[in-house]
PDB file of C-alpha atoms and ligand atoms in Angstrom:
ATOM      1  CA  UNK A  79     -16.701  -0.781   3.399  1.00  0.00           C
ATOM      2  CA  UNK A  80     -13.593   0.607   1.748  1.00  0.00           C
ATOM      3  CA  UNK A  81     -10.421   1.158   3.750  1.00  0.00           C
ATOM      4  CA  UNK A  82      -7.441   3.223   2.690  1.00  0.00           C
ATOM      5  CA  UNK A  83      -3.956   2.590   4.018  1.00  0.00           C
ATOM      6  CA  UNK A  84      -1.959   5.774   3.602  1.00  0.00           C
ATOM      7  CA  UNK A  85       1.777   5.501   3.070  1.00  0.00           C
ATOM      8  CA  UNK A  86       4.628   7.971   3.321  1.00  0.00           C
ATOM      9  CA  UNK A  87       3.345  11.523   2.871  1.00  0.00           C
ATOM     10  CA  UNK A  88      -0.278  10.490   3.269  1.00  0.00           C
ATOM     11  CA  UNK A  89      -1.039  10.564   6.989  1.00  0.00           C
ATOM     12  CA  UNK A  90      -4.473  12.046   6.413  1.00  0.00           C
ATOM     13  CA  UNK A  91      -7.055  12.332   3.674  1.00  0.00           C
ATOM     14  CA  UNK A  92      -7.973  15.994   3.301  1.00  0.00           C
ATOM     15  CA  UNK A  93     -11.198  15.072   1.518  1.00  0.00           C
ATOM     16  CA  UNK A  94     -12.319  12.866   4.400  1.00  0.00           C
ATOM     17  CA  UNK A  95     -15.049  14.261   6.650  1.00  0.00           C
ATOM     18  CA  UNK A  96     -13.995  12.602   9.884  1.00  0.00           C
ATOM     19  CA  UNK A  97     -16.785  11.159  12.008  1.00  0.00           C
ATOM     20  CA  UNK A  98     -14.739   9.400  14.692  1.00  0.00           C
ATOM     21  CA  UNK A  99     -11.476   7.736  15.545  1.00  0.00           C
ATOM     22  CA  UNK A 100     -11.069   4.406  17.228  1.00  0.00           C
ATOM     23  CA  UNK A 101      -8.087   2.995  19.085  1.00  0.00           C
ATOM     24  CA  UNK A 102      -8.007  -0.771  18.609  1.00  0.00           C
ATOM     25  CA  UNK A 103      -6.278  -3.739  20.149  1.00  0.00           C
ATOM     26  CA  UNK A 104      -5.972  -7.014  18.279  1.00  0.00           C
ATOM     27  CA  UNK A 105      -4.654 -10.485  19.148  1.00  0.00           C
ATOM     28  CA  UNK A 106      -1.532  -9.359  17.260  1.00  0.00           C
ATOM     29  CA  UNK A 107      -0.960  -6.126  19.129  1.00  0.00           C
ATOM     30  CA  UNK A 108      -1.740  -2.557  18.262  1.00  0.00           C
ATOM     31  CA  UNK A 109      -2.200  -1.128  14.765  1.00  0.00           C
ATOM     32  CA  UNK A 110      -0.059   1.760  13.519  1.00  0.00           C
ATOM     33  CA  UNK A 111      -2.541   4.208  15.036  1.00  0.00           C
ATOM     34  CA  UNK A 112      -6.218   4.805  15.680  1.00  0.00           C
ATOM     35  CA  UNK A 113      -8.503   3.974  12.776  1.00  0.00           C
ATOM     36  CA  UNK A 114     -10.081   7.109  11.325  1.00  0.00           C
ATOM     37  CA  UNK A 115     -13.700   6.755  10.201  1.00  0.00           C
ATOM     38  CA  UNK A 116     -15.333   9.254   7.939  1.00  0.00           C
ATOM     39  CA  UNK A 117     -17.188  10.114   4.775  1.00  0.00           C
ATOM     40  CA  UNK A 118     -15.928  10.962   1.340  1.00  0.00           C
ATOM     41  CA  UNK A 119     -18.825  12.490  -0.588  1.00  0.00           C
ATOM     42  CA  UNK A 120     -21.284  10.642   1.659  1.00  0.00           C
ATOM     43  CA  UNK A 121     -19.566   7.269   1.394  1.00  0.00           C
ATOM     44  CA  UNK A 122     -18.153   5.685   4.522  1.00  0.00           C
ATOM     45  CA  UNK A 123     -14.454   4.871   4.517  1.00  0.00           C
ATOM     46  CA  UNK A 124     -11.839   3.905   7.083  1.00  0.00           C
ATOM     47  CA  UNK A 125      -8.363   5.373   6.957  1.00  0.00           C
ATOM     48  CA  UNK A 126      -5.157   4.344   8.687  1.00  0.00           C
ATOM     49  CA  UNK A 127      -1.681   5.836   8.357  1.00  0.00           C
ATOM     50  CA  UNK A 128       0.671   2.894   7.862  1.00  0.00           C
ATOM     51  CA  UNK A 129       3.659   4.606   9.440  1.00  0.00           C
ATOM     52  CA  UNK A 130       1.627   6.160  12.267  1.00  0.00           C
ATOM     53  CA  UNK A 131       0.123   9.624  12.274  1.00  0.00           C
ATOM     54  CA  UNK A 132       3.470  11.170  13.201  1.00  0.00           C
ATOM     55  CA  UNK A 133       5.301   9.044  10.607  1.00  0.00           C
ATOM     56  CA  UNK A 134       7.414   7.264  13.214  1.00  0.00           C
ATOM     57  CA  UNK A 135       7.148   3.580  12.195  1.00  0.00           C
ATOM     58  CA  UNK A 136       9.703   2.359   9.641  1.00  0.00           C
ATOM     59  CA  UNK A 137       8.506  -0.246   7.114  1.00  0.00           C
ATOM     60  CA  UNK A 138      10.027  -3.251   8.917  1.00  0.00           C
ATOM     61  CA  UNK A 139       8.384  -2.272  12.243  1.00  0.00           C
ATOM     62  CA  UNK A 140       4.849  -1.719  10.968  1.00  0.00           C
ATOM     63  CA  UNK A 141       2.483  -4.195  12.637  1.00  0.00           C
ATOM     64  CA  UNK A 142       0.904  -5.326   9.372  1.00  0.00           C
ATOM     65  CA  UNK A 143      -1.050  -8.117  11.056  1.00  0.00           C
ATOM     66  CA  UNK A 144      -2.672  -5.756  13.560  1.00  0.00           C
ATOM     67  CA  UNK A 145      -3.498  -3.202  10.856  1.00  0.00           C
ATOM     68  CA  UNK A 146      -5.254  -5.674   8.583  1.00  0.00           C
ATOM     69  CA  UNK A 147      -6.997  -7.436  11.459  1.00  0.00           C
ATOM     70  CA  UNK A 148      -8.335  -4.160  12.860  1.00  0.00           C
ATOM     71  CA  UNK A 149      -9.620  -3.035   9.451  1.00  0.00           C
ATOM     72  CA  UNK A 150     -11.427  -6.331   8.934  1.00  0.00           C
ATOM     73  CA  UNK A 151     -12.891  -6.259  12.426  1.00  0.00           C
ATOM     74  CA  UNK A 152     -14.329  -2.816  11.711  1.00  0.00           C
ATOM     75  CA  UNK A 153     -16.077  -4.016   8.571  1.00  0.00           C
ATOM     76  CA  UNK A 154     -13.606  -3.266   5.794  1.00  0.00           C
ATOM     77  CA  UNK A 155     -14.082  -5.544   2.804  1.00  0.00           C
ATOM     78  CA  UNK A 156     -11.847  -3.764   0.333  1.00  0.00           C
ATOM     79  CA  UNK A 157      -8.449  -2.247   1.027  1.00  0.00           C
ATOM     80  CA  UNK A 158      -6.644   0.260  -1.152  1.00  0.00           C
ATOM     81  CA  UNK A 159      -2.999   0.654  -0.247  1.00  0.00           C
ATOM     82  CA  UNK A 160      -1.130   3.813  -1.162  1.00  0.00           C
ATOM     83  CA  UNK A 161       2.608   3.203  -1.307  1.00  0.00           C
ATOM     84  CA  UNK A 162       5.548   5.166  -2.635  1.00  0.00           C
ATOM     85  CA  UNK A 163       8.055   3.369  -4.842  1.00  0.00           C
ATOM     86  CA  UNK A 164      11.236   3.864  -6.802  1.00  0.00           C
ATOM     87  CA  UNK A 165      10.829   3.346 -10.549  1.00  0.00           C
ATOM     88  CA  UNK A 166      12.957   0.665 -12.224  1.00  0.00           C
ATOM     89  CA  UNK A 167      11.182   0.321 -15.596  1.00  0.00           C
ATOM     90  CA  UNK A 168      12.102   3.187 -17.939  1.00  0.00           C
ATOM     91  CA  UNK A 169       8.594   4.615 -18.208  1.00  0.00           C
ATOM     92  CA  UNK A 170       8.042   4.653 -14.433  1.00  0.00           C
ATOM     93  CA  UNK A 171       9.479   8.116 -13.894  1.00  0.00           C
ATOM     94  CA  UNK A 172       8.869  10.231 -10.769  1.00  0.00           C
ATOM     95  CA  UNK A 173       5.250  11.378 -10.606  1.00  0.00           C
ATOM     96  CA  UNK A 174       3.890   8.263 -12.332  1.00  0.00           C
ATOM     97  CA  UNK A 175       0.993   6.432 -10.660  1.00  0.00           C
ATOM     98  CA  UNK A 176       0.869   2.660 -11.121  1.00  0.00           C
ATOM     99  CA  UNK A 177      -1.665  -0.038 -10.239  1.00  0.00           C
ATOM    100  CA  UNK A 178       0.730  -2.954  -9.749  1.00  0.00           C
ATOM    101  CA  UNK A 179      -0.295  -6.455 -10.814  1.00  0.00           C
ATOM    102  CA  UNK A 180       2.408  -8.678  -9.310  1.00  0.00           C
ATOM    103  CA  UNK A 181       4.804  -8.866  -6.374  1.00  0.00           C
ATOM    104  CA  UNK A 182       8.231 -10.314  -5.661  1.00  0.00           C
ATOM    105  CA  UNK A 183       8.888 -10.450  -1.926  1.00  0.00           C
ATOM    106  CA  UNK A 184      12.424  -9.795  -0.633  1.00  0.00           C
ATOM    107  CA  UNK A 185      11.401  -8.913   2.925  1.00  0.00           C
ATOM    108  CA  UNK A 186      12.517 -11.040   5.862  1.00  0.00           C
ATOM    109  CA  UNK A 187      11.877 -11.343   9.557  1.00  0.00           C
ATOM    110  CA  UNK A 188       8.438  -9.707   9.410  1.00  0.00           C
ATOM    111  CA  UNK A 189       5.414 -11.338  11.019  1.00  0.00           C
ATOM    112  CA  UNK A 190       3.885 -12.329   7.717  1.00  0.00           C
ATOM    113  CA  UNK A 191       1.038 -14.770   8.380  1.00  0.00           C
ATOM    114  CA  UNK A 192      -1.921 -15.419  10.644  1.00  0.00           C
ATOM    115  CA  UNK A 193      -1.429 -19.154  10.164  1.00  0.00           C
ATOM    116  CA  UNK A 194       1.451 -19.754  12.525  1.00  0.00           C
ATOM    117  CA  UNK A 195      -0.145 -21.373  15.569  1.00  0.00           C
ATOM    118  CA  UNK A 196       1.344 -24.802  16.290  1.00  0.00           C
ATOM    119  CA  UNK A 197      -2.010 -26.390  17.075  1.00  0.00           C
ATOM    120  CA  UNK A 198      -3.628 -25.137  13.862  1.00  0.00           C
ATOM    121  CA  UNK A 199      -4.014 -27.174  10.669  1.00  0.00           C
ATOM    122  CA  UNK A 200      -1.371 -26.144   8.114  1.00  0.00           C
ATOM    123  CA  UNK A 201      -3.026 -23.586   5.821  1.00  0.00           C
ATOM    124  CA  UNK A 202      -1.848 -22.281   2.462  1.00  0.00           C
ATOM    125  CA  UNK A 203      -3.408 -19.483   0.454  1.00  0.00           C
ATOM    126  CA  UNK A 204      -3.440 -19.146  -3.311  1.00  0.00           C
ATOM    127  CA  UNK A 205      -1.425 -16.042  -4.142  1.00  0.00           C
ATOM    128  CA  UNK A 206      -0.923 -16.468  -7.895  1.00  0.00           C
ATOM    129  CA  UNK A 207      -2.526 -13.088  -8.464  1.00  0.00           C
ATOM    130  CA  UNK A 208      -1.732 -11.122  -5.315  1.00  0.00           C
ATOM    131  CA  UNK A 209      -4.052  -8.190  -6.046  1.00  0.00           C
ATOM    132  CA  UNK A 210      -7.835  -8.307  -6.457  1.00  0.00           C
ATOM    133  CA  UNK A 211      -8.706  -8.128 -10.164  1.00  0.00           C
ATOM    134  CA  UNK A 212     -12.024  -6.392  -9.432  1.00  0.00           C
ATOM    135  CA  UNK A 213     -10.489  -3.747  -7.200  1.00  0.00           C
ATOM    136  CA  UNK A 214      -7.651  -3.145  -9.676  1.00  0.00           C
ATOM    137  CA  UNK A 215     -10.279  -2.524 -12.409  1.00  0.00           C
ATOM    138  CA  UNK A 216     -12.197  -0.178 -10.140  1.00  0.00           C
ATOM    139  CA  UNK A 217      -9.015   1.775  -9.445  1.00  0.00           C
ATOM    140  CA  UNK A 218      -8.154   2.001 -13.134  1.00  0.00           C
ATOM    141  CA  UNK A 219     -11.687   3.220 -13.878  1.00  0.00           C
ATOM    142  CA  UNK A 220     -11.482   5.776 -11.072  1.00  0.00           C
ATOM    143  CA  UNK A 221      -8.192   6.949 -12.566  1.00  0.00           C
ATOM    144  CA  UNK A 222      -9.831   7.476 -15.964  1.00  0.00           C
ATOM    145  CA  UNK A 223     -12.696   9.402 -14.342  1.00  0.00           C
ATOM    146  CA  UNK A 224     -10.179  11.583 -12.542  1.00  0.00           C
ATOM    147  CA  UNK A 225      -8.416  12.260 -15.842  1.00  0.00           C
ATOM    148  CA  UNK A 226      -5.316  10.388 -14.697  1.00  0.00           C
ATOM    149  CA  UNK A 227      -3.258   8.090 -16.799  1.00  0.00           C
ATOM    150  CA  UNK A 228      -2.705   5.247 -14.326  1.00  0.00           C
ATOM    151  CA  UNK A 229      -0.207   2.647 -15.506  1.00  0.00           C
ATOM    152  CA  UNK A 230      -2.021  -0.696 -15.640  1.00  0.00           C
ATOM    153  CA  UNK A 231       0.216  -3.379 -14.175  1.00  0.00           C
ATOM    154  CA  UNK A 232       3.784  -3.876 -13.134  1.00  0.00           C
ATOM    155  CA  UNK A 233       5.803  -6.007 -10.749  1.00  0.00           C
ATOM    156  CA  UNK A 234       6.359  -4.582  -7.282  1.00  0.00           C
ATOM    157  CA  UNK A 235       9.562  -5.685  -5.528  1.00  0.00           C
ATOM    158  CA  UNK A 236       9.079  -5.508  -1.758  1.00  0.00           C
ATOM    159  CA  UNK A 237      12.364  -4.851   0.012  1.00  0.00           C
ATOM    160  CA  UNK A 238      13.183  -4.913   3.700  1.00  0.00           C
ATOM    161  CA  UNK A 239      14.493  -1.363   4.113  1.00  0.00           C
ATOM    162  CA  UNK A 240      14.691   0.995   5.771  1.00  0.00           C
ATOM    163  CA  UNK A 241      17.828   1.657   3.767  1.00  0.00           C
ATOM    164  CA  UNK A 242      17.427   2.212   0.056  1.00  0.00           C
ATOM    165  CA  UNK A 243      18.946  -0.283  -2.394  1.00  0.00           C
ATOM    166  CA  UNK A 244      22.332  -0.541  -4.022  1.00  0.00           C
ATOM    167  CA  UNK A 245      22.526  -0.119  -7.797  1.00  0.00           C
ATOM    168  CA  UNK A 246      23.453  -3.813  -8.099  1.00  0.00           C
ATOM    169  CA  UNK A 247      20.402  -4.851  -6.077  1.00  0.00           C
ATOM    170  CA  UNK A 248      18.196  -2.866  -8.437  1.00  0.00           C
ATOM    171  CA  UNK A 249      19.816  -4.631 -11.411  1.00  0.00           C
ATOM    172  CA  UNK A 250      19.119  -7.953  -9.722  1.00  0.00           C
ATOM    173  CA  UNK A 251      15.479  -7.079  -9.038  1.00  0.00           C
ATOM    174  CA  UNK A 252      15.042  -5.982 -12.640  1.00  0.00           C
ATOM    175  CA  UNK A 253      16.487  -9.325 -13.743  1.00  0.00           C
ATOM    176  CA  UNK A 254      13.866 -10.967 -11.516  1.00  0.00           C
ATOM    177  CA  UNK A 255      11.136  -9.085 -13.396  1.00  0.00           C
ATOM    178  CA  UNK A 256      10.582  -6.132 -11.050  1.00  0.00           C
ATOM    179  CA  UNK A 257       9.358  -2.801 -12.434  1.00  0.00           C
ATOM    180  CA  UNK A 258       9.275  -0.819  -9.197  1.00  0.00           C
ATOM    181  CA  UNK A 259      10.612  -1.138  -5.672  1.00  0.00           C
ATOM    182  CA  UNK A 260       9.045  -0.305  -2.323  1.00  0.00           C
ATOM    183  CA  UNK A 261       9.234  -1.415   1.300  1.00  0.00           C
ATOM    184  CA  UNK A 262       5.648  -1.937   2.474  1.00  0.00           C
ATOM    185  CA  UNK A 263       3.792  -4.046  -0.097  1.00  0.00           C
ATOM    186  CA  UNK A 264       4.539  -7.223   1.830  1.00  0.00           C
ATOM    187  CA  UNK A 265       3.349  -8.892   3.961  1.00  0.00           C
ATOM    188  CA  UNK A 266       0.346  -6.553   3.697  1.00  0.00           C
ATOM    189  CA  UNK A 267      -1.000  -8.059   0.458  1.00  0.00           C
ATOM    190  CA  UNK A 268      -0.650 -11.651   1.684  1.00  0.00           C
ATOM    191  CA  UNK A 269      -2.311 -10.888   5.014  1.00  0.00           C
ATOM    192  CA  UNK A 270      -5.259  -9.325   3.177  1.00  0.00           C
ATOM    193  CA  UNK A 271      -5.606 -12.535   1.180  1.00  0.00           C
ATOM    194  CA  UNK A 272      -5.424 -14.654   4.339  1.00  0.00           C
ATOM    195  CA  UNK A 273      -8.275 -12.596   5.804  1.00  0.00           C
ATOM    196  CA  UNK A 274     -10.331 -12.799   2.603  1.00  0.00           C
ATOM    197  CA  UNK A 275     -10.131  -9.039   1.965  1.00  0.00           C
ATOM    198  CA  UNK A 276      -9.948  -7.538  -1.525  1.00  0.00           C
ATOM    199  CA  UNK A 277      -6.675  -5.678  -1.815  1.00  0.00           C
ATOM    200  CA  UNK A 278      -5.089  -3.483  -4.492  1.00  0.00           C
ATOM    201  CA  UNK A 279      -2.555  -0.677  -4.503  1.00  0.00           C
ATOM    202  CA  UNK A 280      -1.690   2.633  -6.061  1.00  0.00           C
ATOM    203  CA  UNK A 281       2.082   2.871  -6.266  1.00  0.00           C
ATOM    204  CA  UNK A 282       3.340   6.438  -6.423  1.00  0.00           C
ATOM    205  CA  UNK A 283       6.716   6.673  -8.150  1.00  0.00           C
ATOM    206  CA  UNK A 284       8.650   9.257  -6.140  1.00  0.00           C
ATOM    207  CA  UNK A 285      12.180   8.641  -7.425  1.00  0.00           C
ATOM    208  CA  UNK A 286      14.180   6.723  -9.981  1.00  0.00           C
ATOM    209  CA  UNK A 287      15.456   3.548  -8.290  1.00  0.00           C
ATOM    210  CA  UNK A 288      19.088   3.518  -7.171  1.00  0.00           C
ATOM    211  CA  UNK A 289      21.516   3.727 -10.087  1.00  0.00           C
ATOM    212  CA  UNK A 290      18.809   4.640 -12.603  1.00  0.00           C
ATOM    213  CA  UNK A 291      18.027   7.942 -14.343  1.00  0.00           C
ATOM    214  CA  UNK A 292      18.283  10.906 -12.003  1.00  0.00           C
ATOM    215  CA  UNK A 293      19.433   8.492  -9.273  1.00  0.00           C
ATOM    216  CA  UNK A 294      22.430   7.217 -11.220  1.00  0.00           C
ATOM    217  CA  UNK A 295      24.697   8.885  -8.650  1.00  0.00           C
ATOM    218  CA  UNK A 296      22.431   8.503  -5.633  1.00  0.00           C
ATOM    219  CA  UNK A 297      18.864   9.137  -4.563  1.00  0.00           C
ATOM    220  CA  UNK A 298      18.029  12.733  -3.707  1.00  0.00           C
ATOM    221  CA  UNK A 299      15.930  12.328  -0.574  1.00  0.00           C
ATOM    222  CA  UNK A 300      14.910  15.991  -0.410  1.00  0.00           C
ATOM    223  CA  UNK A 301      13.432  15.789  -3.862  1.00  0.00           C
ATOM    224  CA  UNK A 302      11.218  12.838  -2.920  1.00  0.00           C
ATOM    225  CA  UNK A 303       8.745  14.827  -0.842  1.00  0.00           C
ATOM    226  CA  UNK A 304       8.571  17.547  -3.513  1.00  0.00           C
ATOM    227  CA  UNK A 305       7.500  14.860  -5.996  1.00  0.00           C
ATOM    228  CA  UNK A 306       5.212  13.069  -3.536  1.00  0.00           C
ATOM    229  CA  UNK A 307       3.043  16.003  -2.479  1.00  0.00           C
ATOM    230  CA  UNK A 308       1.427  16.840  -5.845  1.00  0.00           C
ATOM    231  CA  UNK A 309       1.216  13.140  -6.730  1.00  0.00           C
ATOM    232  CA  UNK A 310      -0.669  12.411  -3.510  1.00  0.00           C
ATOM    233  CA  UNK A 311      -3.141  15.202  -4.276  1.00  0.00           C
ATOM    234  CA  UNK A 312      -3.882  13.312  -7.510  1.00  0.00           C
ATOM    235  CA  UNK A 313      -4.266  10.082  -5.529  1.00  0.00           C
ATOM    236  CA  UNK A 314      -6.883  11.734  -3.279  1.00  0.00           C
ATOM    237  CA  UNK A 315      -8.847  12.649  -6.401  1.00  0.00           C
ATOM    238  CA  UNK A 316      -8.735   9.081  -7.647  1.00  0.00           C
ATOM    239  CA  UNK A 317      -9.950   7.804  -4.274  1.00  0.00           C
ATOM    240  CA  UNK A 318     -12.891  10.227  -4.467  1.00  0.00           C
ATOM    241  CA  UNK A 319     -13.838   8.921  -7.897  1.00  0.00           C
ATOM    242  CA  UNK A 320     -13.476   5.351  -6.596  1.00  0.00           C
ATOM    243  CA  UNK A 321     -15.865   5.803  -3.678  1.00  0.00           C
ATOM    244  CA  UNK A 322     -18.346   7.756  -5.790  1.00  0.00           C
ATOM    245  CA  UNK A 323     -18.436   5.224  -8.562  1.00  0.00           C
ATOM    246  CA  UNK A 324     -18.500   2.010  -6.705  1.00  0.00           C
ATOM    247  CA  UNK A 325     -19.001   2.793  -3.091  1.00  0.00           C
ATOM    248  CA  UNK A 326     -20.736   0.061  -1.149  1.00  0.00           C
TER     249      UNK A 326
HETATM  250  N1  LIG B  62      13.294   1.941  -2.912  1.00  0.00           N
HETATM  251  C1  LIG B  62      12.530   1.385  -1.959  1.00  0.00           C
HETATM  252  N2  LIG B  62      11.456   1.959  -1.463  1.00  0.00           N
HETATM  253  C2  LIG B  62      11.111   3.171  -1.933  1.00  0.00           C
HETATM  254  C3  LIG B  62      11.874   3.818  -2.917  1.00  0.00           C
HETATM  255  C4  LIG B  62      13.028   3.171  -3.435  1.00  0.00           C
HETATM  256  O1  LIG B  62      13.744   3.683  -4.308  1.00  0.00           O
HETATM  257  N3  LIG B  62      11.272   5.013  -3.159  1.00  0.00           N
HETATM  258  C5  LIG B  62      10.183   5.063  -2.349  1.00  0.00           C
HETATM  259  N4  LIG B  62      10.075   3.951  -1.611  1.00  0.00           N
END
């Protein structure tokens, strides 16, 4: 089954015919909210709002382990993450939708692994390619079917937040190879890999990163939701095409 993790501005999927909701407990605590089960054009999907349904959980307090665990326990095999980002690369202007291909992780202090029990054999995962190649292709195809020009690839810098970055930090991340910056991509992607789930993301560029373009003098926070709303309507369309074209 496909699961969708909705980010900022996406606390529900308007095209989801809800069948039921389920409150879950996991060995890692409670997920961000009840899992929402439903149908998109007859295909079953699970939805969860990463920041809670009332948008009250900041990125560093999201219980990523509980979210991913709960989705797996309920039968999710593939996870599509929707996440807003600031654009660093010149072409990643507000309103652009990107399917990122790589990650640099700058987060700290988050519970970021399931393999941390002292009596457990030391376990490493391969994370060379952090996103599922098959699910990335399916997303890109769904984008084409929806008439959207999804940007194929880019490096996602995951920052701790909740504050936005300084202009110098953005310059540093760009020097490290980053094309976009967001606060929720990690440890989510690594936890999916640890659980053997296919994981890919649609990054929604909602602002120029700090010090760049329109944000050269600061990031206009009011403008972000004005950019996000129409972009998220396009994302819903892409998700519909995804479930129609390779639903399980
Ligand atoms: N930085 C970090 N996270 C973000 C941004 C940003 O500029 N925009 C949306 N999420």
